[in-house]
Amino acid sequence: VDLPAAVHAAASLAGQGGRAVRDVSMTKAFCGELVNNVMYDCLQFHGGTGFVRGIAIERMTRVVRVQSIGGGATEVMLQEVAKRM
Ligand SMILES: Cc1cc2nc3c(=O)[nH]c(=O)nc-3n(C[C@H](O)[C@H](O)[C@H](O)COP(=O)(O)OP(=O)(O)OC[C@H]3O[C@@H](n4cnc5c(N)ncnc54)[C@H](O)[C@@H]3O)c2cc1C
């Protein structure tokens, strides 16, 4: 997946109704899950050190968690996509 292109394409549809909502929701769901998967693997790679509170990896893993919740949880985004398929 060409992620920057997908984000750009979704953003360029802003104001175009149903298709924009579908593509933006799809992109938001994908990015929110992707960044969490990446940080999960980063923490795993760092082992116990990655788990120590205050360490950059721990903070980043915790902070990205909101990306799949805030502004519409992934489940809600996927429902918006499903309604428009
Ligand atoms: C740090 C932070 C900043 C925020 N800033 C803003 C802001 O500036 N402006 C603003 O308007 N809002 C803001 N919010 C609110 C944010 O938009 C909501 O937290 C978000 O939309 C999720 O809603 P909720 O927290 O009520 O979770 P809920 O809707 O209660 O969802 C909780 C969980 O339930 C599940 N779920 C919910 N609905 C469904 C469904 N239909 N199908 C299946 N599963 C489902 C999902 O697993 C979901 O993750 C902020 C939130 C945070 C954490």
Short mmCIF file of C-alpha atoms and ligand atoms in Angstrom, two decimals:
data_model
loop_
_atom_site.label_atom_id
_atom_site.label_comp_id
_atom_site.label_asym_id
_atom_site.label_seq_id
_atom_site.Cartn_x
_atom_site.Cartn_y
_atom_site.Cartn_z
CA VAL A 1 0.00 0.00 0.00
CA ASP A 2 1.30 3.46 -0.94
CA LEU A 3 0.22 5.05 2.33
CA PRO A 4 1.09 8.71 1.61
CA ALA A 5 -0.78 8.45 -1.69
CA ALA A 6 -3.80 6.88 0.03
CA VAL A 7 -3.87 9.65 2.66
CA HIS A 8 -3.51 12.31 -0.02
CA ALA A 9 -6.23 10.76 -2.18
CA ALA A 10 -8.63 10.53 0.77
CA ALA A 11 -7.92 14.12 1.81
CA SER A 12 -8.43 15.38 -1.74
CA LEU A 13 -11.98 13.95 -1.68
CA ALA A 14 -12.99 16.18 1.24
CA GLY A 15 -16.40 17.70 0.68
CA GLN A 16 -17.44 15.12 -1.91
CA GLY A 17 -19.95 13.23 0.22
CA GLY A 18 -20.25 9.45 0.44
CA ARG A 19 -17.07 8.47 -1.35
CA ALA A 20 -15.00 10.86 0.77
CA VAL A 21 -16.42 9.43 4.01
CA ARG A 22 -15.70 5.89 2.80
CA ASP A 23 -12.11 6.60 1.74
CA VAL A 24 -11.28 8.78 4.75
CA SER A 25 -12.74 6.18 7.15
CA MET A 26 -10.81 3.41 5.39
CA THR A 27 -7.55 5.36 5.56
CA LYS A 28 -8.13 6.37 9.18
CA ALA A 29 -8.83 2.76 10.20
CA PHE A 30 -5.79 1.45 8.32
CA CYS A 31 -3.36 4.08 9.68
CA GLY A 32 -4.61 3.73 13.26
CA GLU A 33 -4.08 -0.02 13.23
CA LEU A 34 -0.79 0.17 11.34
CA VAL A 35 0.88 2.57 13.74
CA ASN A 36 -0.20 0.39 16.67
CA ASN A 37 1.19 -2.73 14.98
CA VAL A 38 4.47 -0.95 14.29
CA MET A 39 4.83 0.25 17.88
CA TYR A 40 3.84 -3.18 19.25
CA ASP A 41 6.72 -4.70 17.28
CA CYS A 42 9.10 -1.90 18.31
CA LEU A 43 8.37 -2.50 21.99
CA GLN A 44 8.77 -6.26 21.50
CA PHE A 45 12.10 -5.67 19.77
CA HIS A 46 13.34 -3.63 22.75
CA GLY A 47 12.31 -6.36 25.19
CA GLY A 48 11.94 -5.41 28.84
CA THR A 49 13.59 -2.04 28.26
CA GLY A 50 10.75 -1.02 25.95
CA PHE A 51 8.30 -1.61 28.78
CA VAL A 52 9.99 0.75 31.27
CA ARG A 53 7.81 3.79 31.92
CA GLY A 54 9.27 6.98 30.51
CA ILE A 55 11.46 5.26 27.92
CA ALA A 56 10.73 6.65 24.44
CA ILE A 57 9.44 3.33 23.06
CA GLU A 58 7.07 2.86 26.01
CA ARG A 59 5.74 6.40 25.66
CA MET A 60 5.30 6.12 21.90
CA THR A 61 3.54 2.75 22.18
CA ARG A 62 1.16 4.19 24.78
CA VAL A 63 0.52 7.44 22.95
CA VAL A 64 -0.21 5.90 19.53
CA ARG A 65 -2.93 3.78 21.13
CA VAL A 66 -5.31 6.71 20.82
CA GLN A 67 -4.92 6.73 17.03
CA SER A 68 -7.27 3.77 16.74
CA ILE A 69 -9.74 5.29 19.25
CA GLY A 70 -9.78 9.09 19.03
CA GLY A 71 -11.73 10.77 16.26
CA GLY A 72 -13.71 7.56 15.72
CA ALA A 73 -12.63 4.09 16.80
CA THR A 74 -11.48 1.63 14.13
CA GLU A 75 -14.68 -0.40 14.55
CA VAL A 76 -16.78 2.69 13.88
CA MET A 77 -14.64 3.63 10.86
CA LEU A 78 -15.09 0.14 9.40
CA GLN A 79 -18.86 0.40 9.86
CA GLU A 80 -18.82 3.66 7.91
CA VAL A 81 -16.89 1.91 5.14
CA ALA A 82 -19.26 -1.07 5.12
CA LYS A 83 -22.30 1.21 4.78
CA ARG A 84 -20.82 2.69 1.61
CA MET A 85 -19.60 -0.43 -0.22
C1 LIG B 1 -6.81 12.38 24.04
C2 LIG B 1 -8.19 12.55 23.43
C3 LIG B 1 -8.51 13.75 22.84
C4 LIG B 1 -9.78 13.94 22.28
N1 LIG B 1 -10.06 15.13 21.71
C5 LIG B 1 -11.26 15.33 21.18
C6 LIG B 1 -11.59 16.59 20.59
O1 LIG B 1 -10.78 17.51 20.54
N2 LIG B 1 -12.82 16.77 20.05
C7 LIG B 1 -13.76 15.79 20.09
O2 LIG B 1 -14.87 15.98 19.59
N3 LIG B 1 -13.49 14.58 20.66
C8 LIG B 1 -12.27 14.32 21.20
N4 LIG B 1 -11.99 13.11 21.78
C9 LIG B 1 -13.06 12.11 21.84
C10 LIG B 1 -12.84 11.05 20.77
O3 LIG B 1 -13.28 11.50 19.51
C11 LIG B 1 -13.59 9.81 21.22
O4 LIG B 1 -12.86 9.26 22.32
C12 LIG B 1 -13.71 8.79 20.10
O5 LIG B 1 -14.60 9.19 19.11
C13 LIG B 1 -14.19 7.42 20.65
O6 LIG B 1 -15.36 7.58 21.37
P1 LIG B 1 -15.48 7.03 22.88
O7 LIG B 1 -14.24 7.41 23.64
O8 LIG B 1 -16.80 7.43 23.39
O9 LIG B 1 -15.38 5.48 22.73
P2 LIG B 1 -16.60 4.51 22.41
O10 LIG B 1 -17.40 5.03 21.27
O11 LIG B 1 -17.29 4.22 23.72
O12 LIG B 1 -15.82 3.26 21.92
C14 LIG B 1 -15.10 2.42 22.83
C15 LIG B 1 -14.79 1.15 22.12
O13 LIG B 1 -16.02 0.46 21.90
C16 LIG B 1 -16.00 -0.20 20.65
N5 LIG B 1 -17.09 0.29 19.80
C17 LIG B 1 -17.71 1.49 19.87
N6 LIG B 1 -18.67 1.60 18.94
C18 LIG B 1 -18.66 0.45 18.26
C19 LIG B 1 -19.41 -0.05 17.17
N7 LIG B 1 -20.38 0.67 16.62
N8 LIG B 1 -19.14 -1.30 16.72
C20 LIG B 1 -18.15 -2.03 17.31
N9 LIG B 1 -17.40 -1.61 18.33
C21 LIG B 1 -17.64 -0.39 18.80
C22 LIG B 1 -14.64 0.05 20.03
O14 LIG B 1 -13.77 -0.99 20.35
C23 LIG B 1 -14.20 1.31 20.72
O15 LIG B 1 -12.81 1.43 20.68
C24 LIG B 1 -10.73 12.90 22.31
C25 LIG B 1 -10.37 11.69 22.91
C26 LIG B 1 -9.12 11.50 23.46
C27 LIG B 1 -8.79 10.17 24.10
#
